[in-house]
Short mmCIF file of C-alpha atoms in Angstrom, two decimals:
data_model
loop_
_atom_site.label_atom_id
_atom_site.label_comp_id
_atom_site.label_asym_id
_atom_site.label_seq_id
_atom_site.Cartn_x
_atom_site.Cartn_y
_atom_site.Cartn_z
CA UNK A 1 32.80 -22.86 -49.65
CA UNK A 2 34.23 -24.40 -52.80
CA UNK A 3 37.49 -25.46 -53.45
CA UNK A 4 39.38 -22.48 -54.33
CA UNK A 5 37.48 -20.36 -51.65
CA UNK A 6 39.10 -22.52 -49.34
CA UNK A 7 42.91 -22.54 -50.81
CA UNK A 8 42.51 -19.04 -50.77
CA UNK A 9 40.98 -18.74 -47.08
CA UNK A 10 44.21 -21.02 -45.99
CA UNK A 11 46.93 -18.79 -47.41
CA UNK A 12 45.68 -16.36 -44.87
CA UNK A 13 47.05 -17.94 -41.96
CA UNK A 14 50.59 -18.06 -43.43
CA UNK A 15 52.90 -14.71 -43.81
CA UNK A 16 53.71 -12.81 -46.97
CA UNK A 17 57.24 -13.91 -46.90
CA UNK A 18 56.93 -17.85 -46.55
CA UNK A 19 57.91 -19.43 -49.90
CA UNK A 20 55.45 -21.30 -51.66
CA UNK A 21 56.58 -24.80 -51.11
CA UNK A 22 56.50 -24.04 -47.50
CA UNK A 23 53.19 -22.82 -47.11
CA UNK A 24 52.19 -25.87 -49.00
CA UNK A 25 53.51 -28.03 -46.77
CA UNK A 26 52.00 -26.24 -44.13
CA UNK A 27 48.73 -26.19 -45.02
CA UNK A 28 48.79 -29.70 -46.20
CA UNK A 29 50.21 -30.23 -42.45
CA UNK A 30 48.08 -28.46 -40.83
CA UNK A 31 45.01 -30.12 -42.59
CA UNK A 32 46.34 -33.53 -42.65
CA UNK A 33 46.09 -32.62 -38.74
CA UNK A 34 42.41 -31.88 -38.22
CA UNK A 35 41.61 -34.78 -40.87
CA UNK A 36 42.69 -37.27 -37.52
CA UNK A 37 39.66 -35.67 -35.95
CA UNK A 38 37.19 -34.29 -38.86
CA UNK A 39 33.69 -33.62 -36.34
CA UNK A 40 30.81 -34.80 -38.65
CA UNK A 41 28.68 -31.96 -39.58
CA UNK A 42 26.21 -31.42 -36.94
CA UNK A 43 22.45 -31.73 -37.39
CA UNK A 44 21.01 -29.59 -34.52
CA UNK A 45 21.57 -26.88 -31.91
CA UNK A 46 23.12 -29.34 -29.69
CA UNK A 47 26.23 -29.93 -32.00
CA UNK A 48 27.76 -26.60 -31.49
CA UNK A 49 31.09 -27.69 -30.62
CA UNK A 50 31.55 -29.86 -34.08
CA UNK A 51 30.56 -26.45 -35.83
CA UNK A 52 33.16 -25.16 -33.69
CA UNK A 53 35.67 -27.60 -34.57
CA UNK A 54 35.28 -27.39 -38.14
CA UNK A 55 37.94 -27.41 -40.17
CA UNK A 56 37.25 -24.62 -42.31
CA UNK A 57 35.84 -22.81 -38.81
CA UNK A 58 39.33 -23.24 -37.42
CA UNK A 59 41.02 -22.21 -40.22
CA UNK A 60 39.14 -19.07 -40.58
CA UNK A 61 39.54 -17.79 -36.90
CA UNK A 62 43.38 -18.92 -37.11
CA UNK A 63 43.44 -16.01 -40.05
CA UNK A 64 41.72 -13.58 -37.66
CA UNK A 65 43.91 -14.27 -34.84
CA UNK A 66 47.14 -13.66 -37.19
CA UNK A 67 46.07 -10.87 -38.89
CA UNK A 68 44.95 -9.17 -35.49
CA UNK A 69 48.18 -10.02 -34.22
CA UNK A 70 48.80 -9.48 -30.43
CA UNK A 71 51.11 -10.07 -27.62
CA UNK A 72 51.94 -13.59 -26.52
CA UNK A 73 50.14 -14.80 -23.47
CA UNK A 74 52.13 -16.64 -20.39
CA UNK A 75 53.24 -19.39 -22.57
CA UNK A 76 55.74 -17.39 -24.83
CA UNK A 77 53.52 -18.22 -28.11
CA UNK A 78 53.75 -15.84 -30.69
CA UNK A 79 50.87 -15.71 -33.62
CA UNK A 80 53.75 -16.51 -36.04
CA UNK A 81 54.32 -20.12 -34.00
CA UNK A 82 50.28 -21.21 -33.94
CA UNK A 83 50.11 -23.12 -37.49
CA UNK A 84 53.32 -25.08 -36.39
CA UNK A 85 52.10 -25.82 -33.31
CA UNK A 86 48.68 -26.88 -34.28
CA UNK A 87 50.02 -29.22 -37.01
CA UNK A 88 51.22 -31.98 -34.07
CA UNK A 89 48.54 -30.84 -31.29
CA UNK A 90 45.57 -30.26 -32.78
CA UNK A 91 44.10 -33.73 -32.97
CA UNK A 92 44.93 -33.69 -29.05
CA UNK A 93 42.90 -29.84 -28.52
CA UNK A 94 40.16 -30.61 -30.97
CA UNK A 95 39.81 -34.40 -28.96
CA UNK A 96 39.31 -32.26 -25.63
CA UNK A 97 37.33 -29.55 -27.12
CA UNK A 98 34.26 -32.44 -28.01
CA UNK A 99 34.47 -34.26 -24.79
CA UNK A 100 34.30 -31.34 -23.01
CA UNK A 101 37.96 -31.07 -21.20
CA UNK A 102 39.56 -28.41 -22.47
CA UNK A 103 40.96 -25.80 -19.98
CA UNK A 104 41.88 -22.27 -20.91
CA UNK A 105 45.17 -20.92 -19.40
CA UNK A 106 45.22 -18.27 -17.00
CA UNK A 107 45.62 -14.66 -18.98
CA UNK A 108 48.52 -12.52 -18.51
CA UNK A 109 48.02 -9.14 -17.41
CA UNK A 110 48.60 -6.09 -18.61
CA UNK A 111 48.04 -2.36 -17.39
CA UNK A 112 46.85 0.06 -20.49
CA UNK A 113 46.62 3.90 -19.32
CA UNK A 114 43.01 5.07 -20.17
CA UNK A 115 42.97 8.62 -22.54
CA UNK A 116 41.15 10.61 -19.88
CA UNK A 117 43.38 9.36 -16.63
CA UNK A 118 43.35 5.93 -14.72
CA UNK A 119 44.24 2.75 -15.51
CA UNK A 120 42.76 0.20 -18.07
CA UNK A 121 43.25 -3.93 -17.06
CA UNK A 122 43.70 -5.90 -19.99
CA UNK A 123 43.94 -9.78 -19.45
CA UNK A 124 45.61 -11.54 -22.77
CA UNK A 125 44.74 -15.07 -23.09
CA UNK A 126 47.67 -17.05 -24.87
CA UNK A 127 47.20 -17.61 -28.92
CA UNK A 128 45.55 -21.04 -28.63
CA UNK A 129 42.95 -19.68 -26.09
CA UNK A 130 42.51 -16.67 -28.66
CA UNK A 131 42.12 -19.03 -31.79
CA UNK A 132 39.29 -21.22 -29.47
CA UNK A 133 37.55 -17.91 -28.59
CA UNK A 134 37.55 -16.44 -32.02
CA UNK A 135 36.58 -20.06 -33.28
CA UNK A 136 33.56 -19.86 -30.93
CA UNK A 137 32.59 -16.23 -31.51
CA UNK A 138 32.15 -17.14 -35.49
CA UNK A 139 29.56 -19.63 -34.84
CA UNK A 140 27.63 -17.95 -31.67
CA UNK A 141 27.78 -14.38 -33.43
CA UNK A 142 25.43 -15.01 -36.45
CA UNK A 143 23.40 -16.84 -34.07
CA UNK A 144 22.59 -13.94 -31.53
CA UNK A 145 23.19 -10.75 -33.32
CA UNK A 146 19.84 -10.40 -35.33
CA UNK A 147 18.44 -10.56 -31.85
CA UNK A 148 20.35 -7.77 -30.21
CA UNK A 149 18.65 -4.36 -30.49
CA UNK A 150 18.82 -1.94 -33.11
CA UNK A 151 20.31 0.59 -30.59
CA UNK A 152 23.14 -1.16 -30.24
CA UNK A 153 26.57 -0.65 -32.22
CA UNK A 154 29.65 -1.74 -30.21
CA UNK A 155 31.44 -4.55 -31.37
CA UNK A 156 28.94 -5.90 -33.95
CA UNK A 157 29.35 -6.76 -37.75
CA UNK A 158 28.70 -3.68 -40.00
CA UNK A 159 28.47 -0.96 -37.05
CA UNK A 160 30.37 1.73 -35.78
CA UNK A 161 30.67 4.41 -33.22
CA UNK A 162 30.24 6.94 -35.73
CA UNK A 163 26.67 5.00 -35.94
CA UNK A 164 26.01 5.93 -32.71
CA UNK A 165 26.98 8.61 -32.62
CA UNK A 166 24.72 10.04 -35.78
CA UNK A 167 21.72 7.66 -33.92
CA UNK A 168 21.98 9.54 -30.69
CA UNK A 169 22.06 13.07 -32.89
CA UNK A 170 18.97 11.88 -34.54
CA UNK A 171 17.25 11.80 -31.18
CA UNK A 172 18.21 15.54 -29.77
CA UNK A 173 16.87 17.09 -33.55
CA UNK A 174 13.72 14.98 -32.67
CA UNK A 175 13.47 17.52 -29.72
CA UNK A 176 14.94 14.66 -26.97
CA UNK A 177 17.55 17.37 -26.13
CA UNK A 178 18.52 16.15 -22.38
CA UNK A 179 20.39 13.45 -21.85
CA UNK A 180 20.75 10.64 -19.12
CA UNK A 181 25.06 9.81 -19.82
CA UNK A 182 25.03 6.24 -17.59
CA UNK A 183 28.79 5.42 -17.15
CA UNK A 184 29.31 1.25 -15.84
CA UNK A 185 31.86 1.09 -13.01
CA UNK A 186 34.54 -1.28 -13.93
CA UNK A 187 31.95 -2.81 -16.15
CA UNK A 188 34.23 -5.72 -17.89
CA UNK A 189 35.77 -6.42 -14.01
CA UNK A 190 31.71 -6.85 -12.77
CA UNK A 191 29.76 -9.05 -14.96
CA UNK A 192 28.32 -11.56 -12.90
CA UNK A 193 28.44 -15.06 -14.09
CA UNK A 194 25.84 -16.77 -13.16
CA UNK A 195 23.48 -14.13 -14.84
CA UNK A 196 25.69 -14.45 -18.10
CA UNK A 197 25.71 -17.52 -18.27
CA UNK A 198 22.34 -18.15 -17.38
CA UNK A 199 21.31 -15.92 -20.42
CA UNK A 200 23.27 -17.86 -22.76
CA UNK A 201 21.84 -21.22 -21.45
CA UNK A 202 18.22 -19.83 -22.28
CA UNK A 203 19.46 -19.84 -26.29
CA UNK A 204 22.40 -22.71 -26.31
CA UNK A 205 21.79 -25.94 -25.24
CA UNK A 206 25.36 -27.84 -26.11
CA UNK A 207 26.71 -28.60 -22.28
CA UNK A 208 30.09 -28.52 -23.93
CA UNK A 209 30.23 -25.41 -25.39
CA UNK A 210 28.56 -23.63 -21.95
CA UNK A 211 31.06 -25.21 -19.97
CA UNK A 212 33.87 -24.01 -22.08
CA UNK A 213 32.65 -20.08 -22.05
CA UNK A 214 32.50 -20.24 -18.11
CA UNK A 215 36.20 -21.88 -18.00
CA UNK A 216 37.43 -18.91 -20.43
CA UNK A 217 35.32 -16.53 -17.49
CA UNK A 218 36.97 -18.58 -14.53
CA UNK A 219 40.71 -19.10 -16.46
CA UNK A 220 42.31 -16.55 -13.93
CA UNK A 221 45.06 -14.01 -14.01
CA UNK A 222 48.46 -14.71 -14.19
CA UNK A 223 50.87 -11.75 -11.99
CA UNK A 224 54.12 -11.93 -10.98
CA UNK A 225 53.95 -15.82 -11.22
CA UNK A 226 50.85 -16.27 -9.16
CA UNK A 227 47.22 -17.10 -10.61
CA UNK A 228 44.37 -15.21 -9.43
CA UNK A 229 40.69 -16.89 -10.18
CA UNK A 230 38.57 -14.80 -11.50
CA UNK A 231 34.93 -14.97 -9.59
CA UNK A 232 33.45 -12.15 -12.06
CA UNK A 233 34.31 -10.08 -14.77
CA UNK A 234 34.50 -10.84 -18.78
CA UNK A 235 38.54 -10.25 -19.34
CA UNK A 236 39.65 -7.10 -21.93
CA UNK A 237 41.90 -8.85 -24.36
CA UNK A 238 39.90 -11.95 -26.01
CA UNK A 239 37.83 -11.84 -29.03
CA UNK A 240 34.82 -12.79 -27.06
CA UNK A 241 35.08 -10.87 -24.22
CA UNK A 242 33.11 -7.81 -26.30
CA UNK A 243 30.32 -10.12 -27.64
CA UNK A 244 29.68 -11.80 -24.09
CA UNK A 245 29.51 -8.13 -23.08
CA UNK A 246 26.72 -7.79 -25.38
CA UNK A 247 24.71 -10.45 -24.71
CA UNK A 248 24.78 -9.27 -20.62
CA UNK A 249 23.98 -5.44 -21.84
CA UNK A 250 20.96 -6.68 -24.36
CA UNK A 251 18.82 -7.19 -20.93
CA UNK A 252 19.38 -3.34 -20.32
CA UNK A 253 18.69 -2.41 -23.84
CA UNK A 254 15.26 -4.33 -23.90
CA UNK A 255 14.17 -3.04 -21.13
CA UNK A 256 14.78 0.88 -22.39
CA UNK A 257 13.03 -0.67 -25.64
CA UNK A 258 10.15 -1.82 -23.19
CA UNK A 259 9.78 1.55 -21.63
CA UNK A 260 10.09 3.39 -25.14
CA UNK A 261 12.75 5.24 -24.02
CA UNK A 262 15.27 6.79 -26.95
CA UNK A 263 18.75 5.82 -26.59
CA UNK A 264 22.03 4.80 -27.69
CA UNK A 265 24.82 2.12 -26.85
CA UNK A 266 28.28 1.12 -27.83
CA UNK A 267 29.74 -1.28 -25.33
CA UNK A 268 29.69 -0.01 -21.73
CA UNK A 269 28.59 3.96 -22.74
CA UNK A 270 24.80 4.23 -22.76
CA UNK A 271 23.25 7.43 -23.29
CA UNK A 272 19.34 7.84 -23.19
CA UNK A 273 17.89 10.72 -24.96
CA UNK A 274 14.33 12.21 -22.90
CA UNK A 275 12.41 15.99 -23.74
CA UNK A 276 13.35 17.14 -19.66
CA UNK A 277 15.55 17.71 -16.75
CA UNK A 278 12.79 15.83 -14.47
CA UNK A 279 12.20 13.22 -17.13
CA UNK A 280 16.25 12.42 -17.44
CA UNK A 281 16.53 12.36 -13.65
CA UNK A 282 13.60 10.00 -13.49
CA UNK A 283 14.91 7.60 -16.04
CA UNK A 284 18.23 8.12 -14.18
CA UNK A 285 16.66 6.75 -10.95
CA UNK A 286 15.25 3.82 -12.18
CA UNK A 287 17.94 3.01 -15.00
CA UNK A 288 20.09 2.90 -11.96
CA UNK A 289 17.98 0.48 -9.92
CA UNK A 290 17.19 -2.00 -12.45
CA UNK A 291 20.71 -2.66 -13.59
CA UNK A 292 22.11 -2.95 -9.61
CA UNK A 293 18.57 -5.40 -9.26
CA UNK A 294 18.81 -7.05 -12.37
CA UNK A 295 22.38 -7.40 -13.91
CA UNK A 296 24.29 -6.78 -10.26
CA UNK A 297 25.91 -3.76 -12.01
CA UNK A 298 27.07 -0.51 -10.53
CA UNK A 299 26.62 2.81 -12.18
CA UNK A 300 29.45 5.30 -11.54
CA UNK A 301 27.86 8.33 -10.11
CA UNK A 302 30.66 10.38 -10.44
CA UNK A 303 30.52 10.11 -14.06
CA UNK A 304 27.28 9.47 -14.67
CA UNK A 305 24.90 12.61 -15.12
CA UNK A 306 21.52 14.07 -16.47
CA UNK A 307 22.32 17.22 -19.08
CA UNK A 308 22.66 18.99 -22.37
CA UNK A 309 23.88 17.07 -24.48
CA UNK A 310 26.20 20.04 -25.12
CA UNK A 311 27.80 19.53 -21.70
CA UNK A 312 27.78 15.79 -21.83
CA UNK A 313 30.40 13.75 -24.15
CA UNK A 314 29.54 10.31 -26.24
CA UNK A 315 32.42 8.64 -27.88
CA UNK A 316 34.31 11.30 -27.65
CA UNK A 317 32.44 13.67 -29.42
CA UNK A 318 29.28 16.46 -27.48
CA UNK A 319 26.93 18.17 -29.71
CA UNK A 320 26.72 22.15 -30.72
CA UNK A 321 22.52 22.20 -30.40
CA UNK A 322 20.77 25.81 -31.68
CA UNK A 323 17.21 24.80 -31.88
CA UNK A 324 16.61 21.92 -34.15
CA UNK A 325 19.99 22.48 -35.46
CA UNK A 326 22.61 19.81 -33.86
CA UNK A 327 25.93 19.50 -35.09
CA UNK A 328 28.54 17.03 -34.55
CA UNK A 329 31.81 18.53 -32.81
CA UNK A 330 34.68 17.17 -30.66
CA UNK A 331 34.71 17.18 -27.26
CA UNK A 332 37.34 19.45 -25.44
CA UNK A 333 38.74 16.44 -23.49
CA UNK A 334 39.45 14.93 -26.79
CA UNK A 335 40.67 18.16 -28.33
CA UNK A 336 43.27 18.05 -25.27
CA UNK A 337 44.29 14.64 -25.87
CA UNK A 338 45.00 15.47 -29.34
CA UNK A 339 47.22 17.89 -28.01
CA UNK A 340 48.99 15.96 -25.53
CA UNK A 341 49.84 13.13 -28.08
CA UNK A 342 50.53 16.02 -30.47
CA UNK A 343 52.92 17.54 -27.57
CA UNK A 344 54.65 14.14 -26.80
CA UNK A 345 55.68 13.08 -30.67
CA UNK A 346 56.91 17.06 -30.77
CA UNK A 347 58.93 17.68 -27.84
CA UNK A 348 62.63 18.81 -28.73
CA UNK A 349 64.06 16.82 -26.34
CA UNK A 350 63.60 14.03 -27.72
CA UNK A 351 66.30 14.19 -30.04
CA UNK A 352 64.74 13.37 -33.27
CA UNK A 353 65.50 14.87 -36.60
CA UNK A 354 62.01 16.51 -37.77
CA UNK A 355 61.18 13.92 -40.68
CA UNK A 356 61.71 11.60 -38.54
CA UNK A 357 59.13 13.43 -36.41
CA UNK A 358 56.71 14.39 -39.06
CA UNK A 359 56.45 10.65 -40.16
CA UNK A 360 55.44 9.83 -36.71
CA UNK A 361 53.11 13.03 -36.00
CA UNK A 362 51.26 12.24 -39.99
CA UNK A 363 50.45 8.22 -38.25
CA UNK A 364 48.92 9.67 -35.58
CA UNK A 365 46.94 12.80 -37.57
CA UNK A 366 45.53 10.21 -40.17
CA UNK A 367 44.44 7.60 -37.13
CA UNK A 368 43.01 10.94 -35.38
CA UNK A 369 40.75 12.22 -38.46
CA UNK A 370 39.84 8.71 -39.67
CA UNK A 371 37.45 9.00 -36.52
CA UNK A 372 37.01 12.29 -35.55
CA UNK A 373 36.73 13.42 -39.30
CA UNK A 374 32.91 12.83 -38.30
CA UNK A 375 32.69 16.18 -36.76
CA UNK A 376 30.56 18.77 -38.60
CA UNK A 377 32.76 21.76 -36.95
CA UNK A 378 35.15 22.67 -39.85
CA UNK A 379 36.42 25.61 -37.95
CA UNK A 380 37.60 23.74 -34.99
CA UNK A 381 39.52 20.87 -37.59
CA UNK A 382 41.23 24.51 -39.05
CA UNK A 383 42.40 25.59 -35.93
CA UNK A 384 43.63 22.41 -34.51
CA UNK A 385 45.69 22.29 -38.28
CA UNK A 386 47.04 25.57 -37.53
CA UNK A 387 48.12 24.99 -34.36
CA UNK A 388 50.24 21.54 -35.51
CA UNK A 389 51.89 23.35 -38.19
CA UNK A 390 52.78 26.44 -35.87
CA UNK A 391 54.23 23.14 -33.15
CA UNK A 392 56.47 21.81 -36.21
CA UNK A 393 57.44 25.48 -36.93
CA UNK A 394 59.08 25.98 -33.56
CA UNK A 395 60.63 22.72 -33.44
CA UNK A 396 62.30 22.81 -36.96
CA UNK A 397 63.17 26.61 -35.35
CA UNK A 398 64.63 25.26 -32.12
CA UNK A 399 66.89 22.55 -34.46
CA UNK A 400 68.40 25.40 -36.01
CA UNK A 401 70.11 26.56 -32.80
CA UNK A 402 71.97 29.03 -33.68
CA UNK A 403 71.31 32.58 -35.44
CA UNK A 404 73.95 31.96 -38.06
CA UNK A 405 72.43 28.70 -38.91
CA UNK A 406 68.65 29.65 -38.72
CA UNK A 407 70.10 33.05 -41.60
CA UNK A 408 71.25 30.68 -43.92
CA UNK A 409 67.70 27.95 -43.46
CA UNK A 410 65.65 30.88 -44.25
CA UNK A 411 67.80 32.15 -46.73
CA UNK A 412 68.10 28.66 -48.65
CA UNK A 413 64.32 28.30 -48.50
CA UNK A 414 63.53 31.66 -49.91
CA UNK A 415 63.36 34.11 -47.20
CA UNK A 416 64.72 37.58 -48.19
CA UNK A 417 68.06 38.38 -46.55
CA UNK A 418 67.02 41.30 -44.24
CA UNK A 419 63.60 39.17 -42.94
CA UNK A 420 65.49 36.48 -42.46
CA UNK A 421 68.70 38.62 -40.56
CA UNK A 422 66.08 40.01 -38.35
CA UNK A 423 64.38 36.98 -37.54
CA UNK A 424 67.63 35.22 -37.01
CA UNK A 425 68.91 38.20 -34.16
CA UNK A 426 65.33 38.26 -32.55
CA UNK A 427 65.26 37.28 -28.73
CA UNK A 428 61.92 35.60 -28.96
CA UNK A 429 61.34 31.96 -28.20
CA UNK A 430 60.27 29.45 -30.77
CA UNK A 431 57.09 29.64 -30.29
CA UNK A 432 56.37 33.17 -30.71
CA UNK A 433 58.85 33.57 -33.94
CA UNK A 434 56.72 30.44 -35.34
CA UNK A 435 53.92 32.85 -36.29
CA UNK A 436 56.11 35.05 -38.12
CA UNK A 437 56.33 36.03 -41.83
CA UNK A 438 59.88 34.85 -42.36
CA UNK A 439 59.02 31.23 -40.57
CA UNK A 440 55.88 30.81 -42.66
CA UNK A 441 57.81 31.26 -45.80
CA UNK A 442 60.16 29.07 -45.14
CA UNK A 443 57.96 26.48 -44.16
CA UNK A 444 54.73 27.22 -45.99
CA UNK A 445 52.21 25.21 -46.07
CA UNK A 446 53.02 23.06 -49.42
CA UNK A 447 57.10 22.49 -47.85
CA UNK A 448 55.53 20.52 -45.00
CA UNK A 449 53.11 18.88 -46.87
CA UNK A 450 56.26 17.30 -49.21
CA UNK A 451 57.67 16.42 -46.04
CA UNK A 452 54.32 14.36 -44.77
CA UNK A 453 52.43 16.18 -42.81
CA UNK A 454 48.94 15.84 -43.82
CA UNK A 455 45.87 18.77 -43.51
CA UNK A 456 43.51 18.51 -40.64
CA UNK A 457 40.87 20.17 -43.17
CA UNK A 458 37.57 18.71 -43.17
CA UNK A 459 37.41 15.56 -45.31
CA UNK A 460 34.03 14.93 -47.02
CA UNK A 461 31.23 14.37 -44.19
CA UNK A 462 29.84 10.64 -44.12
CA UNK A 463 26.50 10.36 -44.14
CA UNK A 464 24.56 9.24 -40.86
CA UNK A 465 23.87 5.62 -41.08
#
């Protein structure tokens, strides 16, 4: 990295709004800092903690952290405080980092409700512990991910779900057209330590570094001021939680390589692809075996299942299969959830003036179609638009209250006086009168489109990658 890469990589870690002498400073502070304790550039695979500790290393996962942003952990540390901080400490961290004595904090928990019922544990380290993780994951990452399988797209550099997803569609228009849906139990709370760690000692050989990735296993959880240690389980929250995750799972996905088996992974949801119902519930069998033998993992029979891939859902999406004709479509629990969230931003009793509303509901609809876009089930996008602009209908209908009131909206917006009079007097409830002629032309299509909503029409189908 030259000279101006590296100005430029620096003013990454600062915010928009600091003036210029002050990020200056800052970055002159914060390098001034690691100068006290520059590592010498390392020569072998034993070294990995002075590639860790590189300035420029540091630097760049300091950007990562900021930019990803994030709660504080139990100390109270915001993202916005971690250049300050490291400007005075960092001699002291990086000092304990190469001997070997560094010691993660316990993370904090927190309880995130999971889309389709239940609860999701997070654990979030503190900012420090983040910035070490991310710091770590840049080095080991180009190290290990050319070796991870080519069936395997969560939480690796340049792949997506929608990856696996058009991978595993590949498979059923090859004529593999039942599938074996293998669902983890509490994956992230089971992984076994000594088996992770044992299959990163095969590759890395710096004692230092090894040590340090079992402490950020071992840290504990901090709740209601008491620590918990943690005696298994990789922690939701960190940066390297998903790649450690990976490395465990890669035994599982060479061993389906092994057997020549078709399938598909992103993080814990594996879905293998065979040509029969007694083929799928064979692979189920022993799939199930080898990971409780092998990996100490549990497979959730309750989710877990051998079908159609029709019946089954991956990533949120199922597939429409005629034939050799599979399409891409969205899965009715997703559908559902779309309309619960849709439900929640709309309900009247919130008390929210309906811009206000639509700038809300248009966050959500552009989040929503940025991933399930992917579907190739234009009809279903149609209908789901429909129904949203019927929901904002009724609730601008409701906000009129009264008949006087709603006569002189329709009127103002272009509604002939005896449509709107008789919609105005009609006993019907919102939601009915929000399919009528008067409604629609008062709120046409282009009127809530000035106001923000955006079209769930089909955008332009990516290709399959």
């Amino acid at each position: 990295m030259n000279e101006k890469q590296q100005k430029i990589q620096y003013t990454l870690v600062f915010e928009d709004g600091d003036t210029g002498e002050a990020r200056k400073d800052s970055i002159e502070g914060i390098e001034a800092s690691m100068a006290k304790c520059m590592p010498e550039s390392p020569a072998d695979d034993e070294q990995l903690m002075e590639k860790v500790c590189l300035p420029t290393n540091i630097l760049d996962a300091m950007a990562q952290v900021r930019r990803n942003k994030g709660a504080p952990g139990i100390d109270g540390m915001t993202v916005d405080q971690l250049p300050a901080h490291l400007q005075t400490t960092w001699p002291v961290i990086c000092n304990q980092l190469l001997t070997g004595t560094y010691r993660p904090q316990p993370v904090r928990r927190v309880e995130i409700p999971k889309p389709g019922g239940g609860i999701r544990m997070l654990g979030i380290p503190t900012v420090l512990d983040r910035l070490i993780q991310q710091a770590v994951l840049q080095i080991l990452q180009p190290r290990w991910d050319g070796t991870f399988s080519e069936n395997s797209y969560g939480f690796r550099p340049g792949r997506s779900a929608h990856q696996a997803i058009a991978s595993a569609q590949g498979f059923i228009e090859q004529g593999y057209q039942i599938v074996v849906d293998i669902d983890l139990e509490k994956f992230f709370d089971r992984v076994n330590h000594d088996i992770l760690m044992s299959l990163i000692a095969k590759r890395e050989s710096d004692k230092r570094l090894l040590k340090l990735i079992r402490a950020f296993l071992t840290a504990g959880v901090m709740e209601n001021g008491l620590v918990t240690r943690n005696e298994e389980g990789t922690p939701q929250g960190g940066p390297l939680s998903p790649f450690l995750s990976n490395i465990m799972l890669d035994v599982l996905d060479k061993e389906l390589e092994r057997r020549g088996l078709h399938f598909s992974r992103y993080a814990d949801d594996c879905n293998i692809y065979v040509r029969s119902l007694r083929a799928g519930q064979r692979v189920m069998e022993s799939v199930t075996n080898f990971l409780h033998k092998t990996l100490k993992l549990k497979v959730n029979t309750a989710k877990s299942a051998v079908g159609k891939p029709s019946k089954r859902k991956f990533l949120g999406f199922s597939f429409q299969v005629i034939k050799t004709n599979v399409k891409r479509r969205i899965a009715p629990k997703s559908i559902e959830r779309y309309k619960e969230r849709v439900r929640e931003i709309t309900n009247r009793h919130r008390g929210r003036s309906l811009p206000w509303i639509i700038k809300e509901l248009s966050r959500y609809i552009i989040g929503w179609l940025g991933y399930f876009g992917f579907c190739q089930t234009p009809s279903v996008l149609r209908r789901l638009d429909e129904w949203t602009r019927r929901r904002i209908r009724s609730i601008a209908w409701n906000q009129w209250k009264t008949g006087r009131k709603r006569f002189r909206e329709l009127v103002k917006r272009g509604v002939p006086p005896r449509q709107a009079a008789c919609a105005a007097g009609s006993s019907l409830g919102p939601w009915r009168l929000s399919r009528s002629l008067p409604i629609h032309i008062a709120l046409d299509n282009a009127t809530l489109a000035k106001l923000g909503l955006p079209a769930l029409l089909p955008p332009t189908l990516p290709k399959a990658a």
